mmCIF file with all atom_site columns, C-alpha atoms and ligand atoms in Angstrom:
data_model
loop_
_atom_site.group_PDB
_atom_site.id
_atom_site.type_symbol
_atom_site.label_atom_id
_atom_site.label_alt_id
_atom_site.label_comp_id
_atom_site.label_asym_id
_atom_site.label_entity_id
_atom_site.label_seq_id
_atom_site.pdbx_PDB_ins_code
_atom_site.Cartn_x
_atom_site.Cartn_y
_atom_site.Cartn_z
_atom_site.occupancy
_atom_site.B_iso_or_equiv
_atom_site.pdbx_formal_charge
_atom_site.auth_seq_id
_atom_site.auth_comp_id
_atom_site.auth_asym_id
_atom_site.auth_atom_id
_atom_site.pdbx_PDB_model_num
ATOM   1   C CA . UNK Z 1 1   ? 0.000   0.000   0.000   1.00 43.00 ? 1   UNK Z CA 1
ATOM   2   C CA . UNK Z 1 2   ? 1.276   3.491   -0.732  1.00 39.00 ? 2   UNK Z CA 1
ATOM   3   C CA . UNK Z 1 3   ? 2.213   5.469   2.338   1.00 40.00 ? 3   UNK Z CA 1
ATOM   4   C CA . UNK Z 1 4   ? 0.642   8.671   1.004   1.00 39.00 ? 4   UNK Z CA 1
ATOM   5   C CA . UNK Z 1 5   ? -1.963  10.302  3.268   1.00 42.00 ? 5   UNK Z CA 1
ATOM   6   C CA . UNK Z 1 6   ? -1.406  7.544   5.760   1.00 41.00 ? 6   UNK Z CA 1
ATOM   7   C CA . UNK Z 1 7   ? -1.049  8.115   9.474   1.00 41.00 ? 7   UNK Z CA 1
ATOM   8   C CA . UNK Z 1 8   ? 0.710   5.180   11.095  1.00 44.00 ? 8   UNK Z CA 1
ATOM   9   C CA . UNK Z 1 9   ? -0.305  4.547   14.679  1.00 47.00 ? 9   UNK Z CA 1
ATOM   10  C CA . UNK Z 1 10  ? 0.870   1.918   17.142  1.00 46.00 ? 10  UNK Z CA 1
ATOM   11  C CA . UNK Z 1 11  ? -1.446  -1.052  16.945  1.00 44.00 ? 11  UNK Z CA 1
ATOM   12  C CA . UNK Z 1 12  ? -3.371  -1.784  20.140  1.00 49.00 ? 12  UNK Z CA 1
ATOM   13  C CA . UNK Z 1 13  ? -4.550  -5.222  21.175  1.00 43.00 ? 13  UNK Z CA 1
ATOM   14  C CA . UNK Z 1 14  ? -8.163  -6.291  21.749  1.00 51.00 ? 14  UNK Z CA 1
ATOM   15  C CA . UNK Z 1 15  ? -9.434  -3.915  19.085  1.00 65.00 ? 15  UNK Z CA 1
ATOM   16  C CA . UNK Z 1 16  ? -12.134 -5.166  16.729  1.00 65.00 ? 16  UNK Z CA 1
ATOM   17  C CA . UNK Z 1 17  ? -11.944 -5.555  12.970  1.00 52.00 ? 17  UNK Z CA 1
ATOM   18  C CA . UNK Z 1 18  ? -8.195  -5.171  12.584  1.00 74.00 ? 18  UNK Z CA 1
ATOM   19  C CA . UNK Z 1 19  ? -7.764  -8.301  10.481  1.00 89.00 ? 19  UNK Z CA 1
ATOM   20  C CA . UNK Z 1 20  ? -9.574  -6.667  7.537   1.00 95.00 ? 20  UNK Z CA 1
ATOM   21  C CA . UNK Z 1 21  ? -9.696  -3.232  5.991   1.00 97.00 ? 21  UNK Z CA 1
ATOM   22  C CA . UNK Z 1 22  ? -12.618 -1.168  7.280   1.00 98.00 ? 22  UNK Z CA 1
ATOM   23  C CA . UNK Z 1 23  ? -14.319 0.733   4.473   1.00 98.00 ? 23  UNK Z CA 1
ATOM   24  C CA . UNK Z 1 24  ? -16.549 3.709   5.229   1.00 98.00 ? 24  UNK Z CA 1
ATOM   25  C CA . UNK Z 1 25  ? -19.321 4.332   2.703   1.00 98.00 ? 25  UNK Z CA 1
ATOM   26  C CA . UNK Z 1 26  ? -22.139 6.867   2.598   1.00 98.00 ? 26  UNK Z CA 1
ATOM   27  C CA . UNK Z 1 27  ? -23.239 10.144  1.088   1.00 98.00 ? 27  UNK Z CA 1
ATOM   28  C CA . UNK Z 1 28  ? -21.167 13.296  0.728   1.00 97.00 ? 28  UNK Z CA 1
ATOM   29  C CA . UNK Z 1 29  ? -20.884 15.218  3.981   1.00 95.00 ? 29  UNK Z CA 1
ATOM   30  C CA . UNK Z 1 30  ? -21.565 12.289  6.268   1.00 96.00 ? 30  UNK Z CA 1
ATOM   31  C CA . UNK Z 1 31  ? -18.065 12.517  7.757   1.00 95.00 ? 31  UNK Z CA 1
ATOM   32  C CA . UNK Z 1 32  ? -16.277 9.506   6.247   1.00 97.00 ? 32  UNK Z CA 1
ATOM   33  C CA . UNK Z 1 33  ? -12.883 11.231  6.180   1.00 97.00 ? 33  UNK Z CA 1
ATOM   34  C CA . UNK Z 1 34  ? -13.096 12.994  9.538   1.00 96.00 ? 34  UNK Z CA 1
ATOM   35  C CA . UNK Z 1 35  ? -14.504 9.991   11.360  1.00 97.00 ? 35  UNK Z CA 1
ATOM   36  C CA . UNK Z 1 36  ? -12.225 7.617   9.421   1.00 98.00 ? 36  UNK Z CA 1
ATOM   37  C CA . UNK Z 1 37  ? -9.071  9.406   10.584  1.00 98.00 ? 37  UNK Z CA 1
ATOM   38  C CA . UNK Z 1 38  ? -10.164 9.198   14.201  1.00 98.00 ? 38  UNK Z CA 1
ATOM   39  C CA . UNK Z 1 39  ? -11.283 5.582   13.861  1.00 98.00 ? 39  UNK Z CA 1
ATOM   40  C CA . UNK Z 1 40  ? -7.917  4.608   12.375  1.00 98.00 ? 40  UNK Z CA 1
ATOM   41  C CA . UNK Z 1 41  ? -6.129  6.300   15.241  1.00 97.00 ? 41  UNK Z CA 1
ATOM   42  C CA . UNK Z 1 42  ? -8.253  4.444   17.787  1.00 96.00 ? 42  UNK Z CA 1
ATOM   43  C CA . UNK Z 1 43  ? -7.667  1.086   16.090  1.00 96.00 ? 43  UNK Z CA 1
ATOM   44  C CA . UNK Z 1 44  ? -3.965  1.639   15.459  1.00 95.00 ? 44  UNK Z CA 1
ATOM   45  C CA . UNK Z 1 45  ? -4.443  1.256   11.720  1.00 97.00 ? 45  UNK Z CA 1
ATOM   46  C CA . UNK Z 1 46  ? -3.273  3.405   8.807   1.00 97.00 ? 46  UNK Z CA 1
ATOM   47  C CA . UNK Z 1 47  ? -5.878  5.766   7.346   1.00 98.00 ? 47  UNK Z CA 1
ATOM   48  C CA . UNK Z 1 48  ? -6.340  6.189   3.599   1.00 98.00 ? 48  UNK Z CA 1
ATOM   49  C CA . UNK Z 1 49  ? -8.716  8.553   1.830   1.00 98.00 ? 49  UNK Z CA 1
ATOM   50  C CA . UNK Z 1 50  ? -9.732  7.136   -1.568  1.00 98.00 ? 50  UNK Z CA 1
ATOM   51  C CA . UNK Z 1 51  ? -10.511 10.569  -3.066  1.00 97.00 ? 51  UNK Z CA 1
ATOM   52  C CA . UNK Z 1 52  ? -7.018  11.828  -2.139  1.00 97.00 ? 52  UNK Z CA 1
ATOM   53  C CA . UNK Z 1 53  ? -5.493  8.719   -3.700  1.00 98.00 ? 53  UNK Z CA 1
ATOM   54  C CA . UNK Z 1 54  ? -7.483  9.292   -6.905  1.00 97.00 ? 54  UNK Z CA 1
ATOM   55  C CA . UNK Z 1 55  ? -6.254  12.894  -7.018  1.00 97.00 ? 55  UNK Z CA 1
ATOM   56  C CA . UNK Z 1 56  ? -2.665  11.742  -6.571  1.00 96.00 ? 56  UNK Z CA 1
ATOM   57  C CA . UNK Z 1 57  ? -3.010  9.095   -9.263  1.00 95.00 ? 57  UNK Z CA 1
ATOM   58  C CA . UNK Z 1 58  ? -4.617  11.584  -11.677 1.00 94.00 ? 58  UNK Z CA 1
ATOM   59  C CA . UNK Z 1 59  ? -2.347  14.473  -10.748 1.00 95.00 ? 59  UNK Z CA 1
ATOM   60  C CA . UNK Z 1 60  ? -5.299  16.842  -10.371 1.00 95.00 ? 60  UNK Z CA 1
ATOM   61  C CA . UNK Z 1 61  ? -8.209  17.710  -8.090  1.00 96.00 ? 61  UNK Z CA 1
ATOM   62  C CA . UNK Z 1 62  ? -11.557 15.935  -8.314  1.00 96.00 ? 62  UNK Z CA 1
ATOM   63  C CA . UNK Z 1 63  ? -13.485 18.944  -9.727  1.00 95.00 ? 63  UNK Z CA 1
ATOM   64  C CA . UNK Z 1 64  ? -10.863 19.144  -12.501 1.00 96.00 ? 64  UNK Z CA 1
ATOM   65  C CA . UNK Z 1 65  ? -11.136 15.397  -13.210 1.00 96.00 ? 65  UNK Z CA 1
ATOM   66  C CA . UNK Z 1 66  ? -14.922 15.816  -13.610 1.00 96.00 ? 66  UNK Z CA 1
ATOM   67  C CA . UNK Z 1 67  ? -14.499 18.912  -15.783 1.00 95.00 ? 67  UNK Z CA 1
ATOM   68  C CA . UNK Z 1 68  ? -11.669 17.704  -18.039 1.00 96.00 ? 68  UNK Z CA 1
ATOM   69  C CA . UNK Z 1 69  ? -12.385 13.977  -18.335 1.00 95.00 ? 69  UNK Z CA 1
ATOM   70  C CA . UNK Z 1 70  ? -16.011 13.566  -17.200 1.00 96.00 ? 70  UNK Z CA 1
ATOM   71  C CA . UNK Z 1 71  ? -17.658 11.530  -14.446 1.00 95.00 ? 71  UNK Z CA 1
ATOM   72  C CA . UNK Z 1 72  ? -17.256 8.109   -16.178 1.00 95.00 ? 72  UNK Z CA 1
ATOM   73  C CA . UNK Z 1 73  ? -13.458 8.571   -16.233 1.00 95.00 ? 73  UNK Z CA 1
ATOM   74  C CA . UNK Z 1 74  ? -13.540 9.523   -12.537 1.00 96.00 ? 74  UNK Z CA 1
ATOM   75  C CA . UNK Z 1 75  ? -15.606 6.423   -11.709 1.00 96.00 ? 75  UNK Z CA 1
ATOM   76  C CA . UNK Z 1 76  ? -13.207 4.209   -13.626 1.00 95.00 ? 76  UNK Z CA 1
ATOM   77  C CA . UNK Z 1 77  ? -10.201 5.668   -11.785 1.00 96.00 ? 77  UNK Z CA 1
ATOM   78  C CA . UNK Z 1 78  ? -12.057 5.396   -8.484  1.00 97.00 ? 78  UNK Z CA 1
ATOM   79  C CA . UNK Z 1 79  ? -12.729 1.695   -9.051  1.00 97.00 ? 79  UNK Z CA 1
ATOM   80  C CA . UNK Z 1 80  ? -9.107  0.962   -9.960  1.00 97.00 ? 80  UNK Z CA 1
ATOM   81  C CA . UNK Z 1 81  ? -7.672  2.919   -7.020  1.00 98.00 ? 81  UNK Z CA 1
ATOM   82  C CA . UNK Z 1 82  ? -10.014 1.293   -4.473  1.00 98.00 ? 82  UNK Z CA 1
ATOM   83  C CA . UNK Z 1 83  ? -9.384  -2.239  -5.808  1.00 97.00 ? 83  UNK Z CA 1
ATOM   84  C CA . UNK Z 1 84  ? -5.632  -1.594  -5.509  1.00 97.00 ? 84  UNK Z CA 1
ATOM   85  C CA . UNK Z 1 85  ? -5.973  -0.262  -1.966  1.00 98.00 ? 85  UNK Z CA 1
ATOM   86  C CA . UNK Z 1 86  ? -8.041  -3.282  -0.929  1.00 98.00 ? 86  UNK Z CA 1
ATOM   87  C CA . UNK Z 1 87  ? -5.150  -5.554  -1.858  1.00 96.00 ? 87  UNK Z CA 1
ATOM   88  C CA . UNK Z 1 88  ? -2.946  -3.887  0.768   1.00 96.00 ? 88  UNK Z CA 1
ATOM   89  C CA . UNK Z 1 89  ? -2.605  -4.400  4.500   1.00 96.00 ? 89  UNK Z CA 1
ATOM   90  C CA . UNK Z 1 90  ? -5.656  -3.733  6.724   1.00 97.00 ? 90  UNK Z CA 1
ATOM   91  C CA . UNK Z 1 91  ? -6.406  -0.029  7.067   1.00 98.00 ? 91  UNK Z CA 1
ATOM   92  C CA . UNK Z 1 92  ? -9.346  2.333   7.443   1.00 98.00 ? 92  UNK Z CA 1
ATOM   93  C CA . UNK Z 1 93  ? -10.490 3.481   3.997   1.00 98.00 ? 93  UNK Z CA 1
ATOM   94  C CA . UNK Z 1 94  ? -12.810 6.456   3.487   1.00 98.00 ? 94  UNK Z CA 1
ATOM   95  C CA . UNK Z 1 95  ? -14.462 6.205   0.061   1.00 98.00 ? 95  UNK Z CA 1
ATOM   96  C CA . UNK Z 1 96  ? -16.170 8.885   -2.012  1.00 98.00 ? 96  UNK Z CA 1
ATOM   97  C CA . UNK Z 1 97  ? -19.964 8.842   -1.877  1.00 98.00 ? 97  UNK Z CA 1
ATOM   98  C CA . UNK Z 1 98  ? -20.400 7.178   -5.277  1.00 98.00 ? 98  UNK Z CA 1
ATOM   99  C CA . UNK Z 1 99  ? -17.793 4.437   -4.892  1.00 98.00 ? 99  UNK Z CA 1
ATOM   100 C CA . UNK Z 1 100 ? -20.088 1.788   -3.407  1.00 98.00 ? 100 UNK Z CA 1
ATOM   101 C CA . UNK Z 1 101 ? -22.526 2.250   -6.335  1.00 98.00 ? 101 UNK Z CA 1
ATOM   102 C CA . UNK Z 1 102 ? -20.043 0.686   -8.743  1.00 97.00 ? 102 UNK Z CA 1
ATOM   103 C CA . UNK Z 1 103 ? -20.722 -3.080  -8.955  1.00 97.00 ? 103 UNK Z CA 1
ATOM   104 C CA . UNK Z 1 104 ? -17.055 -4.025  -9.237  1.00 96.00 ? 104 UNK Z CA 1
ATOM   105 C CA . UNK Z 1 105 ? -15.961 -1.752  -6.390  1.00 97.00 ? 105 UNK Z CA 1
ATOM   106 C CA . UNK Z 1 106 ? -18.812 -2.945  -4.169  1.00 98.00 ? 106 UNK Z CA 1
ATOM   107 C CA . UNK Z 1 107 ? -17.955 -6.591  -4.842  1.00 98.00 ? 107 UNK Z CA 1
ATOM   108 C CA . UNK Z 1 108 ? -14.258 -5.977  -4.093  1.00 97.00 ? 108 UNK Z CA 1
ATOM   109 C CA . UNK Z 1 109 ? -15.240 -4.300  -0.804  1.00 98.00 ? 109 UNK Z CA 1
ATOM   110 C CA . UNK Z 1 110 ? -17.503 -7.247  0.073   1.00 98.00 ? 110 UNK Z CA 1
ATOM   111 C CA . UNK Z 1 111 ? -14.705 -9.697  -0.729  1.00 97.00 ? 111 UNK Z CA 1
ATOM   112 C CA . UNK Z 1 112 ? -11.858 -7.972  1.109   1.00 96.00 ? 112 UNK Z CA 1
ATOM   113 C CA . UNK Z 1 113 ? -13.202 -5.643  3.778   1.00 97.00 ? 113 UNK Z CA 1
ATOM   114 C CA . UNK Z 1 114 ? -15.762 -4.876  6.447   1.00 97.00 ? 114 UNK Z CA 1
ATOM   115 C CA . UNK Z 1 115 ? -17.997 -2.078  5.181   1.00 98.00 ? 115 UNK Z CA 1
ATOM   116 C CA . UNK Z 1 116 ? -19.662 0.526   7.376   1.00 98.00 ? 116 UNK Z CA 1
ATOM   117 C CA . UNK Z 1 117 ? -22.469 2.754   6.064   1.00 98.00 ? 117 UNK Z CA 1
ATOM   118 C CA . UNK Z 1 118 ? -22.282 6.092   7.832   1.00 98.00 ? 118 UNK Z CA 1
ATOM   119 C CA . UNK Z 1 119 ? -25.818 7.415   7.715   1.00 97.00 ? 119 UNK Z CA 1
ATOM   120 C CA . UNK Z 1 120 ? -27.240 10.896  8.283   1.00 96.00 ? 120 UNK Z CA 1
ATOM   121 C CA . UNK Z 1 121 ? -30.402 12.731  7.268   1.00 95.00 ? 121 UNK Z CA 1
ATOM   122 C CA . UNK Z 1 122 ? -30.394 14.992  4.213   1.00 96.00 ? 122 UNK Z CA 1
ATOM   123 C CA . UNK Z 1 123 ? -30.692 18.228  6.223   1.00 95.00 ? 123 UNK Z CA 1
ATOM   124 C CA . UNK Z 1 124 ? -27.487 17.363  8.090   1.00 94.00 ? 124 UNK Z CA 1
ATOM   125 C CA . UNK Z 1 125 ? -25.696 16.503  4.841   1.00 96.00 ? 125 UNK Z CA 1
ATOM   126 C CA . UNK Z 1 126 ? -26.812 19.750  3.202   1.00 96.00 ? 126 UNK Z CA 1
ATOM   127 C CA . UNK Z 1 127 ? -25.517 21.745  6.144   1.00 94.00 ? 127 UNK Z CA 1
ATOM   128 C CA . UNK Z 1 128 ? -22.180 19.928  6.251   1.00 93.00 ? 128 UNK Z CA 1
ATOM   129 C CA . UNK Z 1 129 ? -21.538 19.993  2.486   1.00 95.00 ? 129 UNK Z CA 1
ATOM   130 C CA . UNK Z 1 130 ? -22.308 23.720  2.315   1.00 93.00 ? 130 UNK Z CA 1
ATOM   131 C CA . UNK Z 1 131 ? -19.051 24.397  4.154   1.00 88.00 ? 131 UNK Z CA 1
ATOM   132 C CA . UNK Z 1 132 ? -16.878 23.376  1.179   1.00 87.00 ? 132 UNK Z CA 1
ATOM   133 C CA . UNK Z 1 133 ? -16.886 23.978  -2.567  1.00 86.00 ? 133 UNK Z CA 1
ATOM   134 C CA . UNK Z 1 134 ? -15.096 20.825  -3.660  1.00 89.00 ? 134 UNK Z CA 1
ATOM   135 C CA . UNK Z 1 135 ? -17.983 18.593  -4.757  1.00 94.00 ? 135 UNK Z CA 1
ATOM   136 C CA . UNK Z 1 136 ? -18.781 18.837  -8.476  1.00 94.00 ? 136 UNK Z CA 1
ATOM   137 C CA . UNK Z 1 137 ? -22.053 16.898  -8.202  1.00 95.00 ? 137 UNK Z CA 1
ATOM   138 C CA . UNK Z 1 138 ? -23.485 19.565  -5.884  1.00 95.00 ? 138 UNK Z CA 1
ATOM   139 C CA . UNK Z 1 139 ? -22.714 22.368  -8.325  1.00 92.00 ? 139 UNK Z CA 1
ATOM   140 C CA . UNK Z 1 140 ? -25.180 21.211  -10.950 1.00 90.00 ? 140 UNK Z CA 1
ATOM   141 C CA . UNK Z 1 141 ? -28.337 22.415  -9.157  1.00 94.00 ? 141 UNK Z CA 1
ATOM   142 C CA . UNK Z 1 142 ? -30.075 22.723  -5.814  1.00 95.00 ? 142 UNK Z CA 1
ATOM   143 C CA . UNK Z 1 143 ? -27.993 20.783  -3.237  1.00 95.00 ? 143 UNK Z CA 1
ATOM   144 C CA . UNK Z 1 144 ? -31.122 19.868  -1.231  1.00 96.00 ? 144 UNK Z CA 1
ATOM   145 C CA . UNK Z 1 145 ? -32.713 18.229  -4.278  1.00 97.00 ? 145 UNK Z CA 1
ATOM   146 C CA . UNK Z 1 146 ? -29.456 16.626  -5.425  1.00 97.00 ? 146 UNK Z CA 1
ATOM   147 C CA . UNK Z 1 147 ? -28.721 15.108  -2.016  1.00 97.00 ? 147 UNK Z CA 1
ATOM   148 C CA . UNK Z 1 148 ? -32.356 13.988  -1.592  1.00 98.00 ? 148 UNK Z CA 1
ATOM   149 C CA . UNK Z 1 149 ? -32.283 12.274  -5.005  1.00 98.00 ? 149 UNK Z CA 1
ATOM   150 C CA . UNK Z 1 150 ? -28.923 10.676  -4.272  1.00 98.00 ? 150 UNK Z CA 1
ATOM   151 C CA . UNK Z 1 151 ? -30.198 9.435   -0.897  1.00 98.00 ? 151 UNK Z CA 1
ATOM   152 C CA . UNK Z 1 152 ? -33.200 7.857   -2.605  1.00 98.00 ? 152 UNK Z CA 1
ATOM   153 C CA . UNK Z 1 153 ? -31.165 5.989   -5.204  1.00 98.00 ? 153 UNK Z CA 1
ATOM   154 C CA . UNK Z 1 154 ? -28.107 5.199   -3.130  1.00 98.00 ? 154 UNK Z CA 1
ATOM   155 C CA . UNK Z 1 155 ? -29.460 4.357   0.316   1.00 98.00 ? 155 UNK Z CA 1
ATOM   156 C CA . UNK Z 1 156 ? -30.777 0.918   -0.743  1.00 98.00 ? 156 UNK Z CA 1
ATOM   157 C CA . UNK Z 1 157 ? -27.281 0.107   -2.034  1.00 98.00 ? 157 UNK Z CA 1
ATOM   158 C CA . UNK Z 1 158 ? -25.462 1.514   1.010   1.00 98.00 ? 158 UNK Z CA 1
ATOM   159 C CA . UNK Z 1 159 ? -27.790 -0.743  3.026   1.00 98.00 ? 159 UNK Z CA 1
ATOM   160 C CA . UNK Z 1 160 ? -25.823 -3.704  1.633   1.00 98.00 ? 160 UNK Z CA 1
ATOM   161 C CA . UNK Z 1 161 ? -22.885 -2.659  3.848   1.00 98.00 ? 161 UNK Z CA 1
ATOM   162 C CA . UNK Z 1 162 ? -21.961 -5.044  6.660   1.00 97.00 ? 162 UNK Z CA 1
ATOM   163 C CA . UNK Z 1 163 ? -22.690 -2.445  9.337   1.00 98.00 ? 163 UNK Z CA 1
ATOM   164 C CA . UNK Z 1 164 ? -24.845 0.662   9.589   1.00 98.00 ? 164 UNK Z CA 1
ATOM   165 C CA . UNK Z 1 165 ? -23.940 3.474   11.973  1.00 98.00 ? 165 UNK Z CA 1
ATOM   166 C CA . UNK Z 1 166 ? -25.730 6.791   12.442  1.00 95.00 ? 166 UNK Z CA 1
ATOM   167 C CA . UNK Z 1 167 ? -23.468 9.810   11.942  1.00 93.00 ? 167 UNK Z CA 1
ATOM   168 C CA . UNK Z 1 168 ? -24.954 12.005  14.634  1.00 83.00 ? 168 UNK Z CA 1
ATOM   169 C CA . UNK Z 1 169 ? -24.514 15.745  15.022  1.00 83.00 ? 169 UNK Z CA 1
ATOM   170 C CA . UNK Z 1 170 ? -22.555 15.279  18.256  1.00 84.00 ? 170 UNK Z CA 1
ATOM   171 C CA . UNK Z 1 171 ? -18.764 14.976  18.605  1.00 90.00 ? 171 UNK Z CA 1
ATOM   172 C CA . UNK Z 1 172 ? -17.028 12.755  16.041  1.00 92.00 ? 172 UNK Z CA 1
ATOM   173 C CA . UNK Z 1 173 ? -15.769 10.590  18.899  1.00 93.00 ? 173 UNK Z CA 1
ATOM   174 C CA . UNK Z 1 174 ? -19.350 9.444   19.510  1.00 95.00 ? 174 UNK Z CA 1
ATOM   175 C CA . UNK Z 1 175 ? -19.581 8.124   15.969  1.00 97.00 ? 175 UNK Z CA 1
ATOM   176 C CA . UNK Z 1 176 ? -16.170 6.472   16.340  1.00 97.00 ? 176 UNK Z CA 1
ATOM   177 C CA . UNK Z 1 177 ? -17.369 4.736   19.508  1.00 96.00 ? 177 UNK Z CA 1
ATOM   178 C CA . UNK Z 1 178 ? -20.534 3.565   17.752  1.00 96.00 ? 178 UNK Z CA 1
ATOM   179 C CA . UNK Z 1 179 ? -18.466 2.109   14.900  1.00 97.00 ? 179 UNK Z CA 1
ATOM   180 C CA . UNK Z 1 180 ? -16.147 0.329   17.315  1.00 97.00 ? 180 UNK Z CA 1
ATOM   181 C CA . UNK Z 1 181 ? -19.130 -1.202  19.121  1.00 96.00 ? 181 UNK Z CA 1
ATOM   182 C CA . UNK Z 1 182 ? -20.655 -2.296  15.806  1.00 96.00 ? 182 UNK Z CA 1
ATOM   183 C CA . UNK Z 1 183 ? -17.322 -3.817  14.704  1.00 96.00 ? 183 UNK Z CA 1
ATOM   184 C CA . UNK Z 1 184 ? -17.033 -5.663  18.002  1.00 94.00 ? 184 UNK Z CA 1
ATOM   185 C CA . UNK Z 1 185 ? -20.554 -7.113  17.609  1.00 92.00 ? 185 UNK Z CA 1
ATOM   186 C CA . UNK Z 1 186 ? -19.759 -8.041  14.012  1.00 91.00 ? 186 UNK Z CA 1
ATOM   187 C CA . UNK Z 1 187 ? -16.569 -9.806  15.072  1.00 88.00 ? 187 UNK Z CA 1
ATOM   188 C CA . UNK Z 1 188 ? -18.379 -11.664 17.862  1.00 86.00 ? 188 UNK Z CA 1
ATOM   189 C CA . UNK Z 1 189 ? -20.953 -12.927 15.331  1.00 82.00 ? 189 UNK Z CA 1
ATOM   190 C CA . UNK Z 1 190 ? -18.278 -14.220 12.910  1.00 78.00 ? 190 UNK Z CA 1
HETATM 191 C C1 . S3P F 2 .   ? -18.967 11.884  -4.869  1.00 97.45 ? 1   S3P F C1 1
HETATM 192 C C2 . S3P F 2 .   ? -18.495 12.112  -3.599  1.00 97.45 ? 1   S3P F C2 1
HETATM 193 C C3 . S3P F 2 .   ? -17.209 12.781  -3.339  1.00 97.45 ? 1   S3P F C3 1
HETATM 194 C C4 . S3P F 2 .   ? -16.249 12.557  -4.512  1.00 97.45 ? 1   S3P F C4 1
HETATM 195 C C5 . S3P F 2 .   ? -16.889 12.977  -5.799  1.00 97.45 ? 1   S3P F C5 1
HETATM 196 C C6 . S3P F 2 .   ? -18.181 12.222  -6.091  1.00 97.45 ? 1   S3P F C6 1
HETATM 197 C C7 . S3P F 2 .   ? -20.286 11.199  -5.023  1.00 97.45 ? 1   S3P F C7 1
HETATM 198 O O1 . S3P F 2 .   ? -16.611 12.271  -2.156  1.00 97.45 ? 1   S3P F O1 1
HETATM 199 O O2 . S3P F 2 .   ? -15.848 11.223  -4.588  1.00 97.45 ? 1   S3P F O2 1
HETATM 200 O O3 . S3P F 2 .   ? -17.125 14.365  -5.738  1.00 97.45 ? 1   S3P F O3 1
HETATM 201 O O4 . S3P F 2 .   ? -20.568 10.698  -6.122  1.00 97.45 ? 1   S3P F O4 1
HETATM 202 O O5 . S3P F 2 .   ? -21.053 11.162  -4.038  1.00 97.45 ? 1   S3P F O5 1
HETATM 203 P P1 . S3P F 2 .   ? -17.199 12.548  -0.666  1.00 97.45 ? 1   S3P F P1 1
HETATM 204 O O6 . S3P F 2 .   ? -18.320 11.601  -0.422  1.00 97.45 ? 1   S3P F O6 1
HETATM 205 O O7 . S3P F 2 .   ? -16.029 12.283  0.209   1.00 97.45 ? 1   S3P F O7 1
HETATM 206 O O8 . S3P F 2 .   ? -17.616 13.987  -0.651  1.00 97.45 ? 1   S3P F O8 1
#
């Protein structure tokens, strides 16, 4: 695995889910990157952000990839980058909101990782995504409508994730704790 955007932490014992990569999926603004970094730290695993890896591989920012090469080219790169990352050592992987919609990517995640759907209501996502200008899909119209439509089409697919955790409005640590509990339950069931 490339060491780019990776924070190495000492591994702690008795932590759940460390034998497989933990993949965070869910809509834009749900907190996959922020929560993922903290989760990785807690579990003593490296953290990797798929969108950052795609930008490094492409040599340009995501809005520029969309503008210059189009969304299909982005999706293709996204699939290849995530499949490569999944072949590496266990880590926490934050994916872009559309990654889990790709059949090949979703299958690779199911085969190699434990997936966690971070879930939040549309109003929360609208508020959180309004803080940054880096999401090309939200620039094509009304963000409320776009996120509502995406939630409708994507939520049934995100629901295929191994675990579902609410991304509450409270401190990120609360969400991290909820994921760790869900991973522990998942491990106990295996
Ligand atoms: C996308 C989500 C973005 C990024 C790209 C497309 C999507 O990532 O991959 O703009 O299709 O939902 P985040 O979910 O991290 O914002």
